[in-house]
Short mmCIF file of C-alpha atoms in Angstrom, two decimals:
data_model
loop_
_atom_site.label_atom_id
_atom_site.label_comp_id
_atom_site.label_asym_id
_atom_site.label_seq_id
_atom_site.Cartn_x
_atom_site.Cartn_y
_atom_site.Cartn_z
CA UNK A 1 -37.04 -4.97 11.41
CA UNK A 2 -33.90 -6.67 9.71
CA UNK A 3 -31.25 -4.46 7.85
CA UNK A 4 -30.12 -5.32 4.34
CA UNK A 5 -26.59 -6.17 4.42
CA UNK A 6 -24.50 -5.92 1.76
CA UNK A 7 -21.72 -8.48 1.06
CA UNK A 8 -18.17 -7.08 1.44
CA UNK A 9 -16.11 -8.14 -1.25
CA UNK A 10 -12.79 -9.66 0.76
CA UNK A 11 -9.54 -9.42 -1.74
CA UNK A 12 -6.27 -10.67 -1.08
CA UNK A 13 -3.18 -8.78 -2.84
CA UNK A 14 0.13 -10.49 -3.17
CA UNK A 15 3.21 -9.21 -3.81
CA UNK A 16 3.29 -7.30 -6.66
CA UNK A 17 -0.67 -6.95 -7.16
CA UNK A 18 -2.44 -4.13 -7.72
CA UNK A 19 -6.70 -3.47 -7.15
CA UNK A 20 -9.11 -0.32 -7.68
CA UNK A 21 -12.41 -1.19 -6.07
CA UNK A 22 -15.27 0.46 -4.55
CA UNK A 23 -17.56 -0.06 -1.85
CA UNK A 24 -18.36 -2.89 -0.56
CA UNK A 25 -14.87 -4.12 -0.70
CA UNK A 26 -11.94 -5.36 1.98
CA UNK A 27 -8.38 -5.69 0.21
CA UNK A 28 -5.87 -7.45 2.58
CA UNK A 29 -2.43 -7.94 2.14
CA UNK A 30 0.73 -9.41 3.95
CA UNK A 31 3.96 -7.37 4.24
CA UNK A 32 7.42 -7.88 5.52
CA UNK A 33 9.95 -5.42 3.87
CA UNK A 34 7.35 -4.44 1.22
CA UNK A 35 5.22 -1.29 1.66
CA UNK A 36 1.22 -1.09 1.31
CA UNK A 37 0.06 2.46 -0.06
CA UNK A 38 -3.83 2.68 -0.10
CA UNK A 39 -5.74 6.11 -1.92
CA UNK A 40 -9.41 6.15 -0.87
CA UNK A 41 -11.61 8.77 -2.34
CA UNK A 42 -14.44 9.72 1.16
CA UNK A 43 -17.07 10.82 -1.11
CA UNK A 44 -16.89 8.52 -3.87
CA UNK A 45 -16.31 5.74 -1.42
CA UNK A 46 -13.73 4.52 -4.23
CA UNK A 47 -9.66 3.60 -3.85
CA UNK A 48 -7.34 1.04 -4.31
CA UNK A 49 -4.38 -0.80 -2.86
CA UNK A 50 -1.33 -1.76 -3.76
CA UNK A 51 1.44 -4.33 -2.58
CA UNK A 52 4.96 -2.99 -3.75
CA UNK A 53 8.23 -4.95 -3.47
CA UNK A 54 11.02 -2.46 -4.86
CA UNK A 55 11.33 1.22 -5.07
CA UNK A 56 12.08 1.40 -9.19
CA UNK A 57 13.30 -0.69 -11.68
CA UNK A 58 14.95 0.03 -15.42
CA UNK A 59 11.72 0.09 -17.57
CA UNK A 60 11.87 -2.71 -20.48
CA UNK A 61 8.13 -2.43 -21.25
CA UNK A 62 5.65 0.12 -21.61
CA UNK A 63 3.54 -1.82 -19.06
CA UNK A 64 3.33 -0.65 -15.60
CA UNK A 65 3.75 -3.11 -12.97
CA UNK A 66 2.62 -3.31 -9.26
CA UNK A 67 5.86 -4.67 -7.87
CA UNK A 68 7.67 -0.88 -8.09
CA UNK A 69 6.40 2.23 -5.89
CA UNK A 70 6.58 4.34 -8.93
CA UNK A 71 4.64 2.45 -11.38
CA UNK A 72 1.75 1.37 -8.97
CA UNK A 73 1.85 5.29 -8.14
CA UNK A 74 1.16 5.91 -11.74
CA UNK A 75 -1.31 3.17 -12.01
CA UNK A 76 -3.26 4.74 -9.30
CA UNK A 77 -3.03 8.33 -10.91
CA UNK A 78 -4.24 6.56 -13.59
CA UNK A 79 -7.75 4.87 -11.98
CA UNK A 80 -8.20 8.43 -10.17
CA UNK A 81 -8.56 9.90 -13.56
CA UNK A 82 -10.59 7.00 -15.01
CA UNK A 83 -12.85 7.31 -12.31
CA UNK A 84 -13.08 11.32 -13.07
CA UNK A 85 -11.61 12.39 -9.71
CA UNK A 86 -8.51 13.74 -9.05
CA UNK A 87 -5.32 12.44 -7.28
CA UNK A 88 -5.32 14.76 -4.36
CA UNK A 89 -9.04 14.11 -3.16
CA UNK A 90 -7.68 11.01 -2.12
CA UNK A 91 -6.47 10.28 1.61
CA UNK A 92 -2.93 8.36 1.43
CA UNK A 93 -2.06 5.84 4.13
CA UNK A 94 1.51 3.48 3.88
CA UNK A 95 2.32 0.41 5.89
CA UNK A 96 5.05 -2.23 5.73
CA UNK A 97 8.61 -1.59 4.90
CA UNK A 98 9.42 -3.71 8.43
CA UNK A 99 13.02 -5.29 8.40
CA UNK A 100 13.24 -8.96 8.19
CA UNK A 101 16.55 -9.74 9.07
CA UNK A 102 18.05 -7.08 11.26
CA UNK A 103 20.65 -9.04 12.66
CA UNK A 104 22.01 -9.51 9.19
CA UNK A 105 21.74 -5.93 8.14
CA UNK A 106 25.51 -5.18 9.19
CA UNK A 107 26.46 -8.61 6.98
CA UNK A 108 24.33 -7.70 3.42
CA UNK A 109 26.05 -6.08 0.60
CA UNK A 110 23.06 -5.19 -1.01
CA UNK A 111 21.18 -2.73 0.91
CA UNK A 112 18.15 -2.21 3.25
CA UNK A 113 15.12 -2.85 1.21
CA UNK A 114 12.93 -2.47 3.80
CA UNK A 115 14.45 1.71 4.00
CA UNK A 116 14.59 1.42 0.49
CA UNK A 117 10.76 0.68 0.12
CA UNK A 118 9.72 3.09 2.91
CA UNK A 119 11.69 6.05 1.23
CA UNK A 120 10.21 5.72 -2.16
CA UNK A 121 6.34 5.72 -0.50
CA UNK A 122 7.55 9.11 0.97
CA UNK A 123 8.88 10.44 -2.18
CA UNK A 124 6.17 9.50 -4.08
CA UNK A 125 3.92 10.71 -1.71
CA UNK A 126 5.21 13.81 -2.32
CA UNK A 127 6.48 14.30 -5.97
CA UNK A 128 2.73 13.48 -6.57
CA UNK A 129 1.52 15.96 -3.59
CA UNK A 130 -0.70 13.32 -1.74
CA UNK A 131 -3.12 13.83 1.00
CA UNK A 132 -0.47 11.37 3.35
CA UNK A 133 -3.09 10.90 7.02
CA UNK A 134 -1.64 7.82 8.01
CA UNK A 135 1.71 5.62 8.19
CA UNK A 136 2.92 2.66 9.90
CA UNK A 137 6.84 1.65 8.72
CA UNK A 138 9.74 0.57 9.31
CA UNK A 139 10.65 -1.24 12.64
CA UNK A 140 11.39 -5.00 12.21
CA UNK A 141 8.52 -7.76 11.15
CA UNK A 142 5.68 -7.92 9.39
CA UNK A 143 2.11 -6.56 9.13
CA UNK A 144 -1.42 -7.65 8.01
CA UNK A 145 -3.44 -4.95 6.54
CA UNK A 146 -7.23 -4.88 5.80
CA UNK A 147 -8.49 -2.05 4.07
CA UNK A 148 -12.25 -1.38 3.75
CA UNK A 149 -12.95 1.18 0.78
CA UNK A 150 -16.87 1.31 2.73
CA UNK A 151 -14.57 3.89 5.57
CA UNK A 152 -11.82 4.49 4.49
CA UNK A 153 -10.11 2.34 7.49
CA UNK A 154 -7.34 0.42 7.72
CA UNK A 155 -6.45 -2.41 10.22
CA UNK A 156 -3.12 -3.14 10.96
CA UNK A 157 -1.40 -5.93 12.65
CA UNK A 158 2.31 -5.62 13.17
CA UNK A 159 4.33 -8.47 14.98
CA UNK A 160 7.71 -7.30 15.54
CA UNK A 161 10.91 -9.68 15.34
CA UNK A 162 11.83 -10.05 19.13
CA UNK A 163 15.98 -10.31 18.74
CA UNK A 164 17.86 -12.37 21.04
CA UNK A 165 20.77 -10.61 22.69
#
């Protein structure tokens, strides 16, 4: 007896990218002091993934863009609806917003981005009252993240910075 197997459909997000897929699909993505947020519908087998760099910016266009936690969040809302299902029968997971620098944090003018990131998935989590299961931020380093929109699961691999004293 031999099984039909489908083929998964691997993509890889950079930063900035956003992708709504169904099953059978793996979405992967590298992060440092960026933050991953994956929605996954469990009976529609349906979801998405995004790779955000900055919290927010000051809107110039009408067009949303990937790169900010509250546009992808709204481009997400957005494929939910699209796909006739609603925001909160998705499961929420976030990832990433790891430190890459932390012995120049004390030095930088500019602010923890990494913080920054990982406070706006939170916020957005909740302005938009998402089913949040799973998280995996902050710390120092980065992570590799596979998500498979067949279970729902995601894989992470975190290597932390190892700081020399």
């Amino acid at each position: 007896m031999s099984a039909v197997m489908k083929e998964v459909a691997e993509v890889y997000l950079g930063p900035g990218e956003f992708r709504f897929a169904t099953c059978p699909t793996r979405l992967r993505t590298i992060l440092g002091s960026c933050v991953a947020i994956t929605l996954w519908h469990p009976q529609r087998k349906i979801g998405g993934m995004c790779h955000f760099m900055l919290p927010s910016r000051v809107r110039c266009s009408t067009a949303l863009n990937g790169m900010y936690a509250d546009e992808a969040i709204e481009l997400f809302i957005r494929q939910a609806r699209a796909h006739h299902t609603k925001p909160e029968e998705y499961q929420l997971k976030l990832f990433g917003g790891g430190e890459m620098f932390p012995e120049l944090q004390r030095h930088v003018a500019f602010g923890d981005v990494a913080r920054s990131n990982v406070n706006a998935a939170l916020e957005m989590a909740a302005l938009y009252r998402l089913d949040l299961i799973a998280q995996d931020m902050g710390s120092t380093g980065h992570r590799s993240i596979i998500f498979d929109l067949c279970t729902g699961d995601v894989w992470v691999r975190h290597q932390p910075i190892r700081t020399l004293h």
